[in-house]
Tab-separated table of C-alpha atoms in Angstrom:
chain	number	residue	atom	x	y	z
F	1	MET	CA	71.387	66.749	134.538
F	2	ARG	CA	74.086	69.370	134.008
F	3	LEU	CA	76.021	67.034	131.710
F	4	PHE	CA	72.848	66.387	129.726
F	5	ILE	CA	72.340	70.139	129.205
F	6	VAL	CA	75.930	70.627	128.030
F	7	ILE	CA	75.668	67.742	125.573
F	8	SER	CA	72.323	69.004	124.306
F	9	LEU	CA	73.685	72.525	123.775
F	10	TYR	CA	76.671	71.131	121.912
F	11	PHE	CA	74.516	69.199	119.458
F	12	LEU	CA	72.352	72.258	118.961
F	13	GLY	CA	75.464	74.177	117.958
F	14	ILE	CA	75.164	76.629	120.858
F	15	THR	CA	78.398	75.832	122.686
F	16	GLY	CA	81.868	76.380	121.293
F	17	SER	CA	84.071	73.731	119.789
F	18	PRO	CA	87.366	72.887	121.543
F	19	GLY	CA	89.176	73.560	118.247
F	20	CYS	CA	91.317	76.621	117.466
F	21	VAL	CA	91.133	79.446	114.921
F	22	HIS	CA	94.391	81.195	114.048
F	23	GLN	CA	95.246	84.606	112.570
F	24	MET	CA	98.374	86.722	112.386
F	25	THR	CA	98.193	89.717	114.703
F	26	THR	CA	99.717	92.416	112.449
F	27	ARG	CA	100.346	93.128	108.779
F	28	THR	CA	102.447	96.064	107.566
F	29	VAL	CA	100.771	97.683	104.539
F	30	GLN	CA	100.899	100.676	102.188
F	31	SER	CA	98.074	102.978	101.089
F	32	GLY	CA	96.908	101.918	97.643
F	33	GLY	CA	98.570	98.524	98.046
F	34	SER	CA	97.094	95.154	98.893
F	35	VAL	CA	97.179	92.717	101.781
F	36	THR	CA	96.471	89.003	102.188
F	37	ILE	CA	95.165	87.864	105.576
F	38	PRO	CA	95.066	84.118	106.257
F	39	CYS	CA	92.663	82.359	108.598
F	40	SER	CA	93.113	78.709	109.510
F	41	TYR	CA	91.386	76.427	111.963
F	42	SER	CA	91.646	72.925	113.360
F	43	ASP	CA	88.891	70.325	113.276
F	44	PRO	CA	85.715	72.157	114.409
F	45	GLU	CA	84.006	68.834	115.210
F	46	LYS	CA	81.209	69.771	112.865
F	47	PRO	CA	80.563	68.552	109.333
F	48	ASP	CA	82.739	70.553	106.928
F	49	GLU	CA	79.736	71.378	104.759
F	50	ASP	CA	78.099	73.181	107.714
F	51	VAL	CA	81.100	75.422	108.482
F	52	ARG	CA	81.617	78.827	106.881
F	53	VAL	CA	84.333	81.415	107.532
F	54	ILE	CA	82.997	84.929	107.961
F	55	TRP	CA	85.069	88.106	108.275
F	56	ARG	CA	84.401	91.178	110.363
F	57	GLU	CA	85.976	94.623	110.584
F	58	THR	CA	86.642	96.051	114.037
F	59	ASP	CA	88.674	98.533	116.046
F	60	LYS	CA	88.921	96.100	118.948
F	61	LYS	CA	91.851	93.845	119.776
F	62	TYR	CA	89.694	90.821	120.602
F	63	CYS	CA	87.422	89.215	118.038
F	64	SER	CA	84.875	88.074	120.620
F	65	PHE	CA	83.740	91.697	121.015
F	66	THR	CA	82.922	92.285	117.348
F	67	ALA	CA	79.302	92.958	116.456
F	68	ALA	CA	77.255	91.345	113.719
F	69	GLU	CA	76.876	94.685	111.911
F	70	ASP	CA	80.641	94.754	111.403
F	71	THR	CA	80.460	91.758	109.042
F	72	ILE	CA	82.264	92.427	105.737
F	73	ILE	CA	81.744	88.939	104.235
F	74	SER	CA	78.552	87.115	105.102
F	75	PRO	CA	78.156	83.316	105.302
F	76	SER	CA	76.699	83.375	101.785
F	77	GLY	CA	79.776	85.235	100.488
F	78	ASN	CA	78.236	88.688	100.074
F	79	VAL	CA	80.731	91.546	100.479
F	80	THR	CA	79.737	94.754	102.233
F	81	GLU	CA	79.510	97.927	100.130
F	82	LYS	CA	82.721	99.443	101.580
F	83	TYR	CA	84.853	96.609	100.194
F	84	LYS	CA	82.892	95.643	97.121
F	85	GLY	CA	85.259	95.171	94.181
F	86	ARG	CA	88.283	95.322	96.510
F	87	LEU	CA	87.895	92.263	98.700
F	88	TYR	CA	88.215	88.661	97.545
F	89	ARG	CA	88.510	85.384	99.379
F	90	GLU	CA	89.854	82.025	98.371
F	91	LYS	CA	90.579	78.605	99.837
F	92	ASP	CA	94.108	77.336	100.263
F	93	PRO	CA	94.517	74.658	97.544
F	94	ASN	CA	96.957	72.681	99.679
F	95	ARG	CA	95.290	72.748	103.090
F	96	ASN	CA	91.780	72.073	104.267
F	97	ARG	CA	90.367	74.554	106.765
F	98	THR	CA	92.500	77.467	105.554
F	99	GLU	CA	91.092	80.555	103.861
F	100	TYR	CA	92.482	83.917	102.782
F	101	ILE	CA	91.023	87.312	102.119
F	102	LYS	CA	92.816	89.749	99.845
F	103	ILE	CA	92.013	93.463	100.019
F	104	THR	CA	93.239	95.711	97.200
F	105	GLY	CA	93.369	99.506	96.945
F	106	LEU	CA	93.995	99.824	100.671
F	107	GLU	CA	92.902	103.008	102.413
F	108	PRO	CA	93.846	104.281	105.911
F	109	THR	CA	90.175	103.975	106.871
F	110	ASP	CA	90.195	100.215	106.236
F	111	GLY	CA	89.998	98.092	109.352
F	112	PRO	CA	92.089	98.789	111.261
F	113	ARG	CA	91.524	95.187	112.452
F	114	PHE	CA	89.944	92.127	110.877
F	115	CYS	CA	88.512	89.037	112.550
F	116	CYS	CA	87.766	85.646	111.068
F	117	GLN	CA	85.070	83.585	112.768
F	118	LEU	CA	83.561	80.152	112.234
F	119	TYR	CA	79.874	80.170	111.444
F	120	ASP	CA	77.573	77.160	111.747
F	121	ASN	CA	75.445	77.415	108.628
F	122	ARG	CA	72.916	74.870	109.897
F	123	HIS	CA	72.214	76.531	113.247
F	124	GLU	CA	73.051	80.080	112.013
F	125	ASN	CA	75.455	81.093	114.754
F	126	VAL	CA	79.129	81.949	115.276
F	127	PHE	CA	80.672	79.191	117.360
F	128	LYS	CA	84.401	79.958	117.284
F	129	ASP	CA	86.763	82.881	116.637
F	130	SER	CA	90.493	83.497	116.623
F	131	ARG	CA	90.365	85.687	119.734
F	132	LEU	CA	93.015	88.098	118.406
F	133	SER	CA	92.280	90.228	115.352
F	134	THR	CA	94.723	91.129	112.552
F	135	LEU	CA	95.874	94.763	112.692
F	136	LEU	CA	96.846	96.699	109.551
F	137	GLN	CA	99.790	99.010	110.223
F	138	PHE	CA	100.009	101.897	107.752
F	139	PRO	CA	103.100	104.117	107.362
F	140	GLY	CA	103.037	107.426	109.169
F	141	THR	CA	102.029	105.947	112.502
F	142	GLU	CA	104.580	105.489	115.253
F	143	ASP	CA	104.703	101.803	116.054
F	144	ILE	CA	106.861	98.720	116.455
F	145	THR	CA	106.593	95.609	114.291
F	146	GLN	CA	107.775	92.092	115.072
F	147	LEU	CA	107.495	88.828	113.197
F	148	ASP	CA	104.947	86.255	114.274
F	149	GLU	CA	107.487	83.423	114.234
F	150	VAL	CA	111.231	82.851	113.826
F	151	MET	CA	112.925	79.466	113.493
F	152	ALA	CA	116.476	78.637	114.480
F	153	VAL	CA	118.824	75.713	115.121
F	154	SER	CA	120.502	75.234	118.507
F	155	ARG	CA	124.111	76.463	118.658
F	156	GLU	CA	123.550	79.159	116.050
F	157	GLU	CA	123.479	82.927	116.550
F	158	GLY	CA	119.752	83.726	116.661
F	159	ILE	CA	118.205	87.044	115.628
F	160	ILE	CA	114.684	88.191	116.617
F	161	PRO	CA	113.833	91.279	114.527
F	162	CYS	CA	112.186	94.416	115.904
F	163	TYR	CA	111.297	97.246	113.492
F	164	TYR	CA	110.537	100.838	114.473
F	165	SER	CA	108.501	102.886	111.969
F	166	LYS	CA	110.173	106.236	112.688
F	167	ASP	CA	113.788	107.414	112.774
F	168	ILE	CA	115.588	104.774	114.776
F	169	SER	CA	118.189	107.302	115.976
F	170	ASP	CA	115.472	108.824	118.202
F	171	ILE	CA	115.460	105.709	120.409
F	172	THR	CA	116.999	106.233	123.833
F	173	LYS	CA	116.348	102.812	125.374
F	174	VAL	CA	115.342	99.315	124.233
F	175	THR	CA	113.973	96.622	126.513
F	176	TRP	CA	113.284	93.043	125.496
F	177	TYR	CA	110.861	90.993	127.579
F	178	PHE	CA	109.625	87.464	127.635
F	179	ALA	CA	105.993	87.425	126.488
F	180	ASP	CA	103.028	85.557	127.949
F	181	ARG	CA	101.923	83.605	124.927
F	182	GLU	CA	98.473	82.677	126.200
F	183	ARG	CA	97.482	86.100	127.554
F	184	HIS	CA	99.321	87.883	124.758
F	185	HIS	CA	101.119	90.581	126.714
F	186	CYS	CA	104.656	91.426	127.793
F	187	THR	CA	105.538	89.957	131.156
F	188	HIS	CA	107.366	91.902	133.833
F	189	ILE	CA	110.429	89.728	133.258
F	190	PRO	CA	112.918	91.780	131.225
F	191	ILE	CA	115.664	89.922	129.451
F	192	HIS	CA	117.737	93.094	129.656
F	193	GLU	CA	117.510	96.716	128.717
F	194	TRP	CA	119.995	98.701	126.685
F	195	SER	CA	120.861	102.347	126.402
F	196	ASN	CA	124.286	101.598	124.942
F	197	ALA	CA	126.029	98.932	122.875
F	198	ARG	CA	127.064	96.613	125.709
F	199	GLN	CA	126.380	92.880	125.662
F	200	TYR	CA	124.802	91.144	128.639
F	201	GLY	CA	125.714	87.477	128.811
F	202	ARG	CA	124.234	85.699	125.797
F	203	TYR	CA	121.976	88.637	124.864
F	204	SER	CA	122.756	91.808	122.965
F	205	LEU	CA	121.259	94.125	120.381
F	206	VAL	CA	122.399	93.614	116.806
F	207	ASN	CA	123.686	97.178	116.466
F	208	PHE	CA	122.283	99.753	118.870
F	209	THR	CA	121.004	102.242	117.762
F	210	GLN	CA	120.929	101.253	114.085
F	211	ASP	CA	119.357	97.807	114.569
F	212	ILE	CA	117.451	97.040	117.777
F	213	SER	CA	116.804	93.361	116.984
F	214	LEU	CA	117.627	90.905	119.760
F	215	HIS	CA	120.783	88.798	119.258
F	216	ILE	CA	120.890	85.529	121.241
F	217	HIS	CA	124.344	83.987	121.213
F	218	ASN	CA	124.769	80.201	121.125
F	219	LEU	CA	121.057	79.365	121.095
F	220	HIS	CA	119.683	76.594	123.300
F	221	VAL	CA	116.471	74.646	122.856
F	222	ASN	CA	115.202	76.188	126.096
F	223	ASN	CA	115.291	79.587	124.366
F	224	GLU	CA	112.089	78.476	122.600
F	225	ARG	CA	109.808	81.155	124.017
F	226	SER	CA	107.899	84.275	123.001
F	227	TYR	CA	109.638	87.665	123.009
F	228	CYS	CA	108.421	91.259	122.905
F	229	CYS	CA	110.221	94.513	122.177
F	230	VAL	CA	109.668	97.811	124.042
F	231	ILE	CA	111.357	101.070	123.079
F	232	SER	CA	111.621	104.502	124.642
F	233	THR	CA	112.069	107.819	122.876
F	234	ALA	CA	111.925	111.403	124.113
F	235	ARG	CA	108.216	111.380	123.194
F	236	ALA	CA	106.880	108.049	124.470
F	237	THR	CA	107.389	104.414	125.405
F	238	LEU	CA	106.031	101.963	122.830
F	239	LYS	CA	105.244	98.267	123.110
F	240	SER	CA	105.066	95.968	120.122
F	241	LYS	CA	101.533	94.834	119.265
F	242	GLN	CA	102.868	91.476	118.065
F	243	PHE	CA	105.181	89.071	119.848
F	244	THR	CA	107.677	86.741	118.215
F	245	ARG	CA	107.586	83.031	118.914
F	246	LEU	CA	111.096	81.547	118.641
F	247	ILE	CA	111.052	77.897	117.484
F	248	VAL	CA	114.351	76.027	117.977
F	249	ALA	CA	115.351	72.742	116.337
F	250	GLU	CA	117.835	70.579	118.215
F	251	TYR	CA	121.101	70.470	116.232
F	252	GLN	CA	121.962	67.155	114.582
F	253	SER	CA	125.116	66.570	112.556
F	254	SER	CA	123.111	64.577	109.977
F	255	PHE	CA	121.351	67.821	108.984
F	256	ASN	CA	124.560	68.900	107.239
F	257	LEU	CA	124.522	65.965	104.796
F	258	PRO	CA	122.089	66.539	101.891
F	259	THR	CA	120.315	63.322	100.901
F	260	LYS	CA	119.450	64.397	97.344
F	261	GLU	CA	121.443	65.760	94.431
F	262	ILE	CA	120.162	67.581	91.337
F	263	SER	CA	122.173	68.684	88.290
F	264	LEU	CA	120.821	71.275	85.863
F	265	GLN	CA	121.897	74.032	83.520
F	266	LYS	CA	122.256	77.638	84.514
F	267	GLY	CA	119.184	79.701	83.665
F	268	HIS	CA	116.682	76.878	84.197
F	269	SER	CA	114.171	76.479	87.041
F	270	VAL	CA	114.133	73.687	89.608
F	271	THR	CA	111.861	72.400	92.389
F	272	LEU	CA	113.397	71.011	95.584
F	273	THR	CA	111.242	68.659	97.649
F	274	CYS	CA	110.730	68.804	101.407
F	275	SER	CA	108.792	66.329	103.532
F	276	TYR	CA	107.511	66.081	107.078
F	277	THR	CA	105.418	63.645	109.088
F	278	LEU	CA	102.931	64.062	111.902
F	279	PRO	CA	103.461	62.001	115.066
F	280	SER	CA	100.128	60.158	114.972
F	281	ASP	CA	100.503	59.072	118.581
F	282	ARG	CA	100.271	62.729	119.692
F	283	TYR	CA	98.098	64.499	117.129
F	284	THR	CA	96.739	64.274	113.595
F	285	GLU	CA	96.178	66.561	110.622
F	286	ARG	CA	92.840	67.602	112.114
F	287	ASP	CA	94.664	69.334	114.986
F	288	VAL	CA	96.980	71.359	112.724
F	289	VAL	CA	96.142	75.031	112.209
F	290	ARG	CA	99.199	76.136	110.223
F	291	VAL	CA	102.351	74.851	108.541
F	292	ASN	CA	105.280	77.205	107.927
F	293	VAL	CA	108.313	76.199	105.861
F	294	TYR	CA	111.816	77.678	105.889
F	295	TRP	CA	114.604	77.013	103.386
F	296	ARG	CA	118.196	77.863	104.302
F	297	VAL	CA	121.052	77.970	101.832
F	298	GLY	CA	124.663	76.829	102.173
F	299	ASN	CA	124.138	75.071	105.520
F	300	ILE	CA	121.479	74.606	108.195
F	301	THR	CA	122.253	77.980	109.781
F	302	GLY	CA	122.812	79.874	106.525
F	303	PRO	CA	120.740	82.743	105.094
F	304	TYR	CA	117.174	82.132	103.972
F	305	ALA	CA	116.381	81.131	100.408
F	306	TYR	CA	112.732	81.203	101.508
F	307	HIS	CA	111.049	82.589	104.633
F	308	PRO	CA	107.315	83.222	105.279
F	309	TYR	CA	108.256	86.895	105.758
F	310	ARG	CA	109.791	88.094	102.515
F	311	ASP	CA	112.009	90.726	104.152
F	312	MET	CA	113.934	87.895	105.838
F	313	VAL	CA	114.868	86.275	102.503
F	314	HIS	CA	118.417	86.897	101.308
F	315	SER	CA	118.524	89.451	98.485
F	316	THR	CA	119.924	86.813	96.082
F	317	TYR	CA	116.670	84.826	96.369
F	318	ARG	CA	114.010	87.419	97.269
F	319	HIS	CA	112.393	87.477	93.827
F	320	ARG	CA	113.419	84.027	92.581
F	321	THR	CA	111.909	81.604	95.099
F	322	SER	CA	108.403	80.474	95.963
F	323	ILE	CA	106.685	77.512	97.608
F	324	THR	CA	104.791	74.936	95.559
F	325	GLY	CA	102.520	72.386	97.140
F	326	MET	CA	102.914	72.604	100.894
F	327	THR	CA	106.662	72.786	101.375
F	328	ASN	CA	108.581	72.386	98.083
F	329	LEU	CA	110.907	75.176	96.983
F	330	MET	CA	110.916	76.480	93.401
F	331	ILE	CA	114.018	78.409	92.318
F	332	MET	CA	113.753	80.313	89.062
F	333	ASP	CA	116.603	81.268	86.744
F	334	VAL	CA	119.275	79.343	88.637
F	335	MET	CA	122.750	80.848	88.631
F	336	LYS	CA	126.277	79.779	89.495
F	337	ALA	CA	125.805	80.983	93.092
F	338	ASP	CA	123.090	78.316	93.535
F	339	ASN	CA	125.752	75.634	93.253
F	340	THR	CA	125.374	74.721	96.943
F	341	SER	CA	123.090	72.906	99.377
F	342	PHE	CA	119.551	73.860	100.441
F	343	HIS	CA	117.988	72.774	103.741
F	344	CYS	CA	114.310	72.668	104.663
F	345	PHE	CA	112.685	73.082	108.101
F	346	VAL	CA	108.947	72.745	108.750
F	347	VAL	CA	107.124	74.261	111.734
F	348	VAL	CA	103.754	72.659	112.463
F	349	LYS	CA	101.432	74.701	114.687
F	350	ARG	CA	98.683	72.652	116.300
F	351	CYS	CA	95.749	73.351	118.568
F	352	ALA	CA	96.500	72.341	122.161
F	353	GLY	CA	93.401	73.759	123.843
F	354	LYS	CA	91.244	76.857	123.816
F	355	TYR	CA	93.415	79.643	122.355
F	356	GLN	CA	96.488	77.530	123.068
F	357	TYR	CA	99.002	76.258	120.522
F	358	GLU	CA	101.994	73.966	120.405
F	359	ASP	CA	104.778	74.175	117.793
F	360	ASP	CA	106.757	71.237	116.419
F	361	ILE	CA	109.781	71.778	114.179
F	362	GLN	CA	111.098	69.129	111.819
F	363	TYR	CA	114.051	68.920	109.455
F	364	GLY	CA	112.549	68.261	106.041
F	365	GLY	CA	115.714	67.244	104.195
F	366	GLY	CA	118.567	68.763	102.217
F	367	THR	CA	119.334	68.939	98.491
F	368	ARG	CA	122.622	69.610	96.769
F	369	LEU	CA	122.374	71.586	93.523
F	370	ILE	CA	125.040	71.182	90.845
F	371	ILE	CA	124.821	74.003	88.323
F	372	LYS	CA	126.309	73.505	84.869
F	373	GLU	CA	127.176	76.197	82.362
F	374	TYR	CA	125.162	76.524	79.170
F	375	PHE	CA	126.111	74.026	76.453
F	376	THR	CA	128.038	75.927	73.759
F	377	GLU	CA	127.203	75.658	70.089
F	378	PRO	CA	129.691	73.523	68.105
F	379	SER	CA	132.388	75.698	66.565
F	380	GLU	CA	132.980	76.047	62.825
F	381	PRO	CA	135.231	73.300	61.419
F	382	PRO	CA	138.772	74.509	60.837
F	383	PRO	CA	139.509	75.668	57.272
F	384	ILE	CA	141.052	73.074	54.966
F	385	PRO	CA	144.700	73.885	54.233
F	386	SER	CA	145.375	75.198	50.719
F	387	PHE	CA	147.455	72.177	49.716
F	388	GLY	CA	144.564	69.937	50.757
F	389	GLN	CA	142.226	71.871	48.528
F	390	GLU	CA	144.618	71.426	45.556
F	391	TYR	CA	144.730	67.660	46.114
F	392	LEU	CA	140.940	67.523	46.290
F	393	VAL	CA	140.576	69.473	43.026
F	394	LEU	CA	143.080	67.215	41.306
F	395	ALA	CA	141.367	64.065	42.580
F	396	ALA	CA	138.005	65.380	41.441
F	397	TYR	CA	139.431	66.193	37.968
F	398	VAL	CA	140.898	62.685	37.581
F	399	ALA	CA	137.666	61.071	38.780
F	400	VAL	CA	135.588	63.057	36.298
F	401	LYS	CA	137.902	62.174	33.394
F	402	PHE	CA	137.836	58.517	34.413
F	403	PHE	CA	134.055	58.558	34.598
F	404	ILE	CA	133.795	60.137	31.132
F	405	ALA	CA	136.229	57.588	29.704
F	406	VAL	CA	134.178	54.717	31.128
F	407	ILE	CA	131.023	56.142	29.592
F	408	LEU	CA	132.751	56.508	26.186
F	409	VAL	CA	134.014	52.916	26.302
F	410	VAL	CA	130.558	51.621	27.175
F	411	LEU	CA	128.951	53.647	24.426
F	412	GLY	CA	131.606	52.402	21.932
F	413	CYS	CA	130.885	48.795	22.827
F	414	VAL	CA	127.159	49.287	22.466
F	415	TYR	CA	127.628	50.996	19.108
F	416	GLY	CA	129.935	48.235	17.811
F	417	ARG	CA	127.568	45.454	18.833
F	418	ALA	CA	124.649	47.215	17.204
F	419	LYS	CA	126.654	47.620	13.961
F	420	ASN	CA	127.624	43.947	13.841
F	421	THR	CA	124.032	42.896	14.409
F	422	LYS	CA	122.927	45.058	11.461
F	423	ARG	CA	125.484	43.469	9.076
F	424	SER	CA	124.476	39.963	9.996
F	425	THR	CA	120.898	40.688	9.109
């Protein structure tokens, strides 16, 4: 009987789907600027035509507590008065079940948090949300920012960034913790705490007190965990509102050998391809909620030619690279420095249960670029020596005189024949 009720409620659209909805937890923004907030979800086990993404504004951390009156985009697409003319949404052209909202002319009164929820248009109810809302962090507030995800290769020197919004010299102590990914909070297991520049085993700060990012020496695959940053100043102790998931690819020597080679001229644009496959025996495209791509330059542990977080991109490429399709890298205005190899890594995030995710990292291939200089215009032919010019003039003079003589002889013959013909008549 109980099973019958559960099944009946499911078909009526009253119970939740086992699928996942995913959002980023923070976005750093500027007043007057704009922000793009993605929302992606795995197979909701409902017909796609019945599913709508709605967005709500809230001051709460968890989306499940948002009220219907906080809706800023309705199932029909109507935008609330506060955001009219400033808020737009669009589908991802490369991925099903991914949508973005873009808010322009940002104001400190916006948000501060936004939730995306799945709405069953047939039964008119919300049946799934992302649990955690996306927080907008404006300048002027005292807070810590971390990246949602960082990828690395085993054996390299890994860096997990932590940014403090105020004067970093005010920091008296930094503590890095392992984070509970499912409950989304710092555990009570500190990696280590620093109030000086010492290194503890494989962990250190990049440059205390100028850079409080975590440096993990000689990364292992078992370092694939979530990390959170806590700082202390004379005024307060602050915890990051976003934790960083470290994804580690097992090192393979074959990664260092690019399989493709492209030659082109300096100043042109080029697109480098990157591919990945899903292990169909474990999951399918319907389970995927997000795909992130990383391109490294020079070697598999080199700086980033592309990173989902623009601040992580090397300054040489920050305004010259973008992603086309799902994973391909476009480089504009190539230069001599691009005469090197580029390596692609893909991180696939999939739904593994209610509010639970698994990450798979794949090497997507390497490409060697060969940059050629511009082709130069052909140079002017060398001047003809003066004695050559004299010979040419003389030859031309003789040829003209010979031509005139031939014409005179021909005319003389014609005239003589005509005269003889006249006499005979």
